[in-house]
PDB file of C-alpha atoms in Angstrom:
ATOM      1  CA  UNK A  23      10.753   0.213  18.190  1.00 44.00           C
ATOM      2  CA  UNK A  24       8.320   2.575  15.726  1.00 64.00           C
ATOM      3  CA  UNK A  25       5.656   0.834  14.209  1.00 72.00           C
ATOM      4  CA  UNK A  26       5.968  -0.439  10.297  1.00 80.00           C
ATOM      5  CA  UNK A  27       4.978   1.858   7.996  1.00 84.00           C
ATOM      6  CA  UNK A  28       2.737  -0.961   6.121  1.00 87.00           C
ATOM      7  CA  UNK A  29       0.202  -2.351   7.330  1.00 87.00           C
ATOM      8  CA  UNK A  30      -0.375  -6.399   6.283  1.00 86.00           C
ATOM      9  CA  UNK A  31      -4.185  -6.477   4.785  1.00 86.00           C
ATOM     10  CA  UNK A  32      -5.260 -10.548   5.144  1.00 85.00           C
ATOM     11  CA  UNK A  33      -8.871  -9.603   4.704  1.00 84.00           C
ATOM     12  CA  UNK A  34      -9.523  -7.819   1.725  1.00 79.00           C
ATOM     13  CA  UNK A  35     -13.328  -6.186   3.104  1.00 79.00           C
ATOM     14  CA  UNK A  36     -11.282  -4.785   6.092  1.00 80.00           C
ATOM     15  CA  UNK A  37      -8.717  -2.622   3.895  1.00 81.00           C
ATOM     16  CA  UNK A  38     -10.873   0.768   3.977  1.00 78.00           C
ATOM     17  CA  UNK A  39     -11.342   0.243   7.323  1.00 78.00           C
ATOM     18  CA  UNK A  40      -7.562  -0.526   8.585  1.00 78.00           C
ATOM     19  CA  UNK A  41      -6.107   2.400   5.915  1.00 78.00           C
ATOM     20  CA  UNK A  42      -8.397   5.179   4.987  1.00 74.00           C
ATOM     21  CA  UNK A  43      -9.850   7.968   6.843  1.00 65.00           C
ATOM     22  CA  UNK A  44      -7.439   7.510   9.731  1.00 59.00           C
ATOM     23  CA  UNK A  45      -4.968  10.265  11.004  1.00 55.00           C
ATOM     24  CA  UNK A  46      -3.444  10.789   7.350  1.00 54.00           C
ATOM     25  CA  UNK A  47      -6.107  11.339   5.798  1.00 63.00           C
ATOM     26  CA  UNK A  48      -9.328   9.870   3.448  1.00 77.00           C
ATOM     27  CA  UNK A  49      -6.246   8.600   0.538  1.00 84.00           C
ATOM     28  CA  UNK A  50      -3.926   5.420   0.991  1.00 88.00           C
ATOM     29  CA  UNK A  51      -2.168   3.385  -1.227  1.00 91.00           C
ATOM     30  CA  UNK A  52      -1.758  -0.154  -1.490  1.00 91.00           C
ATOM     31  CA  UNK A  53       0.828  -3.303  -3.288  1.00 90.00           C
ATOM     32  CA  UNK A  54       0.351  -6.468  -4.842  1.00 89.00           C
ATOM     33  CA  UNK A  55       2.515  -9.128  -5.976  1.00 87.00           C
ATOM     34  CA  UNK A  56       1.117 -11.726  -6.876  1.00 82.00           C
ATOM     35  CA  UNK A  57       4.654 -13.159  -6.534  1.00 80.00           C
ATOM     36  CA  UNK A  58       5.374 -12.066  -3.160  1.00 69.00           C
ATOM     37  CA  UNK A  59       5.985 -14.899  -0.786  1.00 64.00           C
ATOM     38  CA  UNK A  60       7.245 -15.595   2.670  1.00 55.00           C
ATOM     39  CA  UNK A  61      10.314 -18.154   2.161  1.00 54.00           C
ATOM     40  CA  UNK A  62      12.598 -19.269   4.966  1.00 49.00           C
ATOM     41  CA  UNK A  63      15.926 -18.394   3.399  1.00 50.00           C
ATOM     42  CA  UNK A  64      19.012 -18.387   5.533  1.00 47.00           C
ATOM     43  CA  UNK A  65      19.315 -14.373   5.090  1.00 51.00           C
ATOM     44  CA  UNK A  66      16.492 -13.855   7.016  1.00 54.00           C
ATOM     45  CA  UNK A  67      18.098 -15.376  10.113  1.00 52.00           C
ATOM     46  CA  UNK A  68      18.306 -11.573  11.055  1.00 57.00           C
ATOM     47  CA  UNK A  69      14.638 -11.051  10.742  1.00 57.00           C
ATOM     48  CA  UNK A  70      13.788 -14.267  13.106  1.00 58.00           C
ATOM     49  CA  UNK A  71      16.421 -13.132  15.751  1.00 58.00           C
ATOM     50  CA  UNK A  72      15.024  -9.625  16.194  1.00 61.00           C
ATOM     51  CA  UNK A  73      12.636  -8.683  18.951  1.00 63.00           C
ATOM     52  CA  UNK A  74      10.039  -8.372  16.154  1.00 70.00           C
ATOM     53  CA  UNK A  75       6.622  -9.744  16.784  1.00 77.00           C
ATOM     54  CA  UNK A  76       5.756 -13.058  14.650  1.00 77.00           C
ATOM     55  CA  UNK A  77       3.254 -10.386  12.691  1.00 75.00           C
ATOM     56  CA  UNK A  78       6.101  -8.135  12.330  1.00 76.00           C
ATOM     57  CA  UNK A  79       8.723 -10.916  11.005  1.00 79.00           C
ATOM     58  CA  UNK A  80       6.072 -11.930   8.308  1.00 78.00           C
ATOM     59  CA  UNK A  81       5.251  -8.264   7.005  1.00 78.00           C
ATOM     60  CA  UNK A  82       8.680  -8.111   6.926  1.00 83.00           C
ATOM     61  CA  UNK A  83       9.603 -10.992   4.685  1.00 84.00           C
ATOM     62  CA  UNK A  84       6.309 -10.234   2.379  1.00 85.00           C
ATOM     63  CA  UNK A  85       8.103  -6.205   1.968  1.00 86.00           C
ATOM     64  CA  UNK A  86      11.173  -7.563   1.282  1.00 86.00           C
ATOM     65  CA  UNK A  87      10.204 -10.697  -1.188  1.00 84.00           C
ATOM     66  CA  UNK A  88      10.032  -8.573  -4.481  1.00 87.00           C
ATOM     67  CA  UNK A  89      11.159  -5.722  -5.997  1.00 89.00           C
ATOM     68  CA  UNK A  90       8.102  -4.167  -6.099  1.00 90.00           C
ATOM     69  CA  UNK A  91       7.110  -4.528  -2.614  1.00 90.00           C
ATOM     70  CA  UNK A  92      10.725  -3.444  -1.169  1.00 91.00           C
ATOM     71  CA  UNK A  93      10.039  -0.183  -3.390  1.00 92.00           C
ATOM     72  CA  UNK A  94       6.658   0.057  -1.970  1.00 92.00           C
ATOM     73  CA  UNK A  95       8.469  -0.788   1.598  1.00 92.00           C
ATOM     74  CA  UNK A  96      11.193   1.947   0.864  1.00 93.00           C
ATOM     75  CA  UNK A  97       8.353   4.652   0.212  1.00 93.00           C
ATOM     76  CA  UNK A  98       6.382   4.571   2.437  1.00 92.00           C
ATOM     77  CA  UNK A  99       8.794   4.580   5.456  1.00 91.00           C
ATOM     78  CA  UNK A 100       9.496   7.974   3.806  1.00 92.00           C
ATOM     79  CA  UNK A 101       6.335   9.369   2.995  1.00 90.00           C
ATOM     80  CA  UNK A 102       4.444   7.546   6.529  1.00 86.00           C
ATOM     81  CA  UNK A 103       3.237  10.799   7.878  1.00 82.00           C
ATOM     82  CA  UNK A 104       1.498  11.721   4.400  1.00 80.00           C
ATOM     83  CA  UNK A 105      -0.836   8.424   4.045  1.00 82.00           C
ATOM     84  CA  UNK A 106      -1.131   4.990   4.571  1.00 88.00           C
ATOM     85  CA  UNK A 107       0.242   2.231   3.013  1.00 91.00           C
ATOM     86  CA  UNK A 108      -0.851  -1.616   2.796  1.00 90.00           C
ATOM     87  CA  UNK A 109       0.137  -4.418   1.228  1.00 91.00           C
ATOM     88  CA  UNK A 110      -2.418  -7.151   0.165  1.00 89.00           C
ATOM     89  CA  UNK A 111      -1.625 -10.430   1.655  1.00 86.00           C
ATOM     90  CA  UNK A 112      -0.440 -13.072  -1.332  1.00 84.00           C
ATOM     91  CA  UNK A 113      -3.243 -15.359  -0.471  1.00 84.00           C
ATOM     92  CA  UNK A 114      -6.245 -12.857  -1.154  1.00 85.00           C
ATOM     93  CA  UNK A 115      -8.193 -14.161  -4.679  1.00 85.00           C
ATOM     94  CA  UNK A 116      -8.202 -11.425  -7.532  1.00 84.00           C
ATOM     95  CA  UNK A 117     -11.994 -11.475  -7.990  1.00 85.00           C
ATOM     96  CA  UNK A 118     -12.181 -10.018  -4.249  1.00 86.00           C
ATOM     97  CA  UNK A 119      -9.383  -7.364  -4.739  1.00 86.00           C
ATOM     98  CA  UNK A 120     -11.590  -6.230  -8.107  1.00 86.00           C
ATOM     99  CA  UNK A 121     -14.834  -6.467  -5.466  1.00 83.00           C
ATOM    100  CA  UNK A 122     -12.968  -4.033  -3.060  1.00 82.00           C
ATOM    101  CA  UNK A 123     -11.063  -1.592  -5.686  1.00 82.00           C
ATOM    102  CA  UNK A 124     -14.081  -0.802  -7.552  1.00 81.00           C
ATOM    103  CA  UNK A 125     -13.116  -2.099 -11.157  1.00 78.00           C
ATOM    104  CA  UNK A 126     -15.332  -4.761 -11.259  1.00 72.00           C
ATOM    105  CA  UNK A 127     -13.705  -7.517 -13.384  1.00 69.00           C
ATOM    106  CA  UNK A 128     -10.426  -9.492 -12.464  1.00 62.00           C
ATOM    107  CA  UNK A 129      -9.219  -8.398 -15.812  1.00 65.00           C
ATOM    108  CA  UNK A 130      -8.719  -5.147 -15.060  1.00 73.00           C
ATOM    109  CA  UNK A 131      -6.224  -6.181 -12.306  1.00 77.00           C
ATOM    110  CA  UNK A 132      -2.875  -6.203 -13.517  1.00 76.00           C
ATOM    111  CA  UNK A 133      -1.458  -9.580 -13.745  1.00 75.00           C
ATOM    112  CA  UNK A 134       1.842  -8.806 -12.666  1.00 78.00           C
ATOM    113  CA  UNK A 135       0.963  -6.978  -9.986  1.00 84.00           C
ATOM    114  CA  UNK A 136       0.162  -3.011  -8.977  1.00 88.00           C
ATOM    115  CA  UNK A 137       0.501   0.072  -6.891  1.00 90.00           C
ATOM    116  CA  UNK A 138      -2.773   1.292  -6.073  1.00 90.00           C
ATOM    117  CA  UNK A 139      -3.907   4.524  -4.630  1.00 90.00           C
ATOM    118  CA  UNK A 140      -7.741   3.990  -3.028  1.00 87.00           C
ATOM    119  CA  UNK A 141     -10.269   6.206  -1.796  1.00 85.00           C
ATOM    120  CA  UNK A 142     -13.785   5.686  -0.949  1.00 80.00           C
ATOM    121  CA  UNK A 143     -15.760   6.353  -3.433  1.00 80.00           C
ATOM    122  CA  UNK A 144     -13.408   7.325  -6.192  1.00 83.00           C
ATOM    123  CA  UNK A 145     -11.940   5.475  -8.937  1.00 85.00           C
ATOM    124  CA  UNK A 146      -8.614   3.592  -7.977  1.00 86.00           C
ATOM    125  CA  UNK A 147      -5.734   5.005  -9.522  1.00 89.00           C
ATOM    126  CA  UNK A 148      -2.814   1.778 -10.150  1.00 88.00           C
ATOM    127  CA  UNK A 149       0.138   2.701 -11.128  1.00 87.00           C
ATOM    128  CA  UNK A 150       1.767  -0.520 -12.890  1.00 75.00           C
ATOM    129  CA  UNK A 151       4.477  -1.368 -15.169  1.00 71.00           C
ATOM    130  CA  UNK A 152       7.262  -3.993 -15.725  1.00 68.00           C
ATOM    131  CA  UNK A 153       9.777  -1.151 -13.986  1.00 70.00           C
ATOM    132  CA  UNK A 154       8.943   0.362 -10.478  1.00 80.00           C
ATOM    133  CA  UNK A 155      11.237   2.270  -8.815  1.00 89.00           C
ATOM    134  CA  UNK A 156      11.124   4.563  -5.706  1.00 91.00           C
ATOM    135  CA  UNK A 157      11.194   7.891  -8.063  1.00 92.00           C
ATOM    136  CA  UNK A 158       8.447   6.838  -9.910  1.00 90.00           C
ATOM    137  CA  UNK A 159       6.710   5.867  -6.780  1.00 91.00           C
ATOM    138  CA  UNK A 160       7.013   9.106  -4.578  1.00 91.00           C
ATOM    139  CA  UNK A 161       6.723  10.767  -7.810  1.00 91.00           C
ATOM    140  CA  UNK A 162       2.661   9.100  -7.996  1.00 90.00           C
ATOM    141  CA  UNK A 163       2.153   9.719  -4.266  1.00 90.00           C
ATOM    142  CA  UNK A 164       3.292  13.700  -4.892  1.00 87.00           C
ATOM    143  CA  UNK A 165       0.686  13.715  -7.569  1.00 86.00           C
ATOM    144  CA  UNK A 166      -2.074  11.746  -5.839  1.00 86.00           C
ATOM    145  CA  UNK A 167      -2.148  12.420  -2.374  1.00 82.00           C
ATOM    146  CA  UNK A 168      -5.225  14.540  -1.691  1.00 75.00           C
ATOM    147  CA  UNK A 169      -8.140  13.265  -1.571  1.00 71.00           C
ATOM    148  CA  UNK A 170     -10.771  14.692  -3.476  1.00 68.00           C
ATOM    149  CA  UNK A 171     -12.899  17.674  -2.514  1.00 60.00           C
ATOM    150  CA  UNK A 172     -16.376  18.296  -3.154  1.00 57.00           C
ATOM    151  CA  UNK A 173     -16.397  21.027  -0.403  1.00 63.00           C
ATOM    152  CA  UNK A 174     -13.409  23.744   0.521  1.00 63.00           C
ATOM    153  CA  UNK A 175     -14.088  25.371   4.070  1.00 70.00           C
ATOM    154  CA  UNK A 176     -12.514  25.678   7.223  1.00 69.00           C
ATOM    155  CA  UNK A 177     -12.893  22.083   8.455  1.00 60.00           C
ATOM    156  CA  UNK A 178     -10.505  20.837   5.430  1.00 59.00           C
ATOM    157  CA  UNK A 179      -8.696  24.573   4.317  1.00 61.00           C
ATOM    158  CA  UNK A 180      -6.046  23.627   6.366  1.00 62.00           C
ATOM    159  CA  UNK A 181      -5.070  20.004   5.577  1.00 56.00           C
ATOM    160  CA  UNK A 182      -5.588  20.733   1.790  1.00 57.00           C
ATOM    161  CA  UNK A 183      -2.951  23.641   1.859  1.00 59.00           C
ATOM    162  CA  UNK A 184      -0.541  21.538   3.624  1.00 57.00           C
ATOM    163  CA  UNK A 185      -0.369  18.590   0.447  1.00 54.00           C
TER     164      UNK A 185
END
């Protein structure tokens, strides 16, 4: 079985750690729903019978719990090779995701939840709205997904002309 495409962030510090600067690259982008939830519904009787691990069974459910995260889910299976993709675990506090993102007050987090695309030291680009579908999603990661430069040269030539 190939490994999920998302990775499950429960600890909010460790997120530029477990999804940036790893084989694809310094960018990665990140959901949250702040109505995502794991519930035991009788449709996931699937998930539970698979050969899944009890991590995998819960990322699972979380991807599949909204619309926004199934887009997010959909996406990034696609677009895997090209980045890395998270999704922030339900029970993470908003003043902590605002410590991590860089925008400083829980106000500027969207209330209904985001896309985000994070970097290390660069400002977080979200892309929100009531709407999200997988166009407008692969559409954002087309425009977004090189990192930013402050040196061109042979160590980075190459993986810049590939985006």
């Amino acid at each position: 079985m190939s490994q999920s495409a998302v990775k499950v962030v429960k600890d909010v510090d460790r997120v530029y750690e477990m999804l940036v600067g790893g084989a694809n690259g310094a960018v990665a982008y990140v959901v949250y729903d702040p109505k995502e939830q794991i519930e035991d519904e009788e449709d996931d009787s699937g998930i539970d019978k698979s050969g899944a691990t009890e991590e995998e069974k819960e990322a699972t459910k979380l991807l599949q719990s909204t619309e926004r995260t199934r887009v997010f889910g959909q996406v990034a299976r696609k677009y895997q090779a090209q980045g890395s993709f998270g999704l922030l675990s339900p029970s993470i506090d908003k003043a902590s995701i605002a410590k991590v993102l860089g925008v400083g007050e829980t106000n500027k987090i969207p209330d209904a939840g985001f896309i985000a695309r994070i970097e290390e030291d660069v400002p977080t680009k979200f892309l929100t709205g009531d709407v999200i579908n997988t166009e407008a999603f692969a559409e954002f990661i087309k425009e977004t997904n090189i990192a930013v430069m402050t040196e061109l040269g042979g160590h980075n030539f190459r993986f810049a002309s590939r985006r």
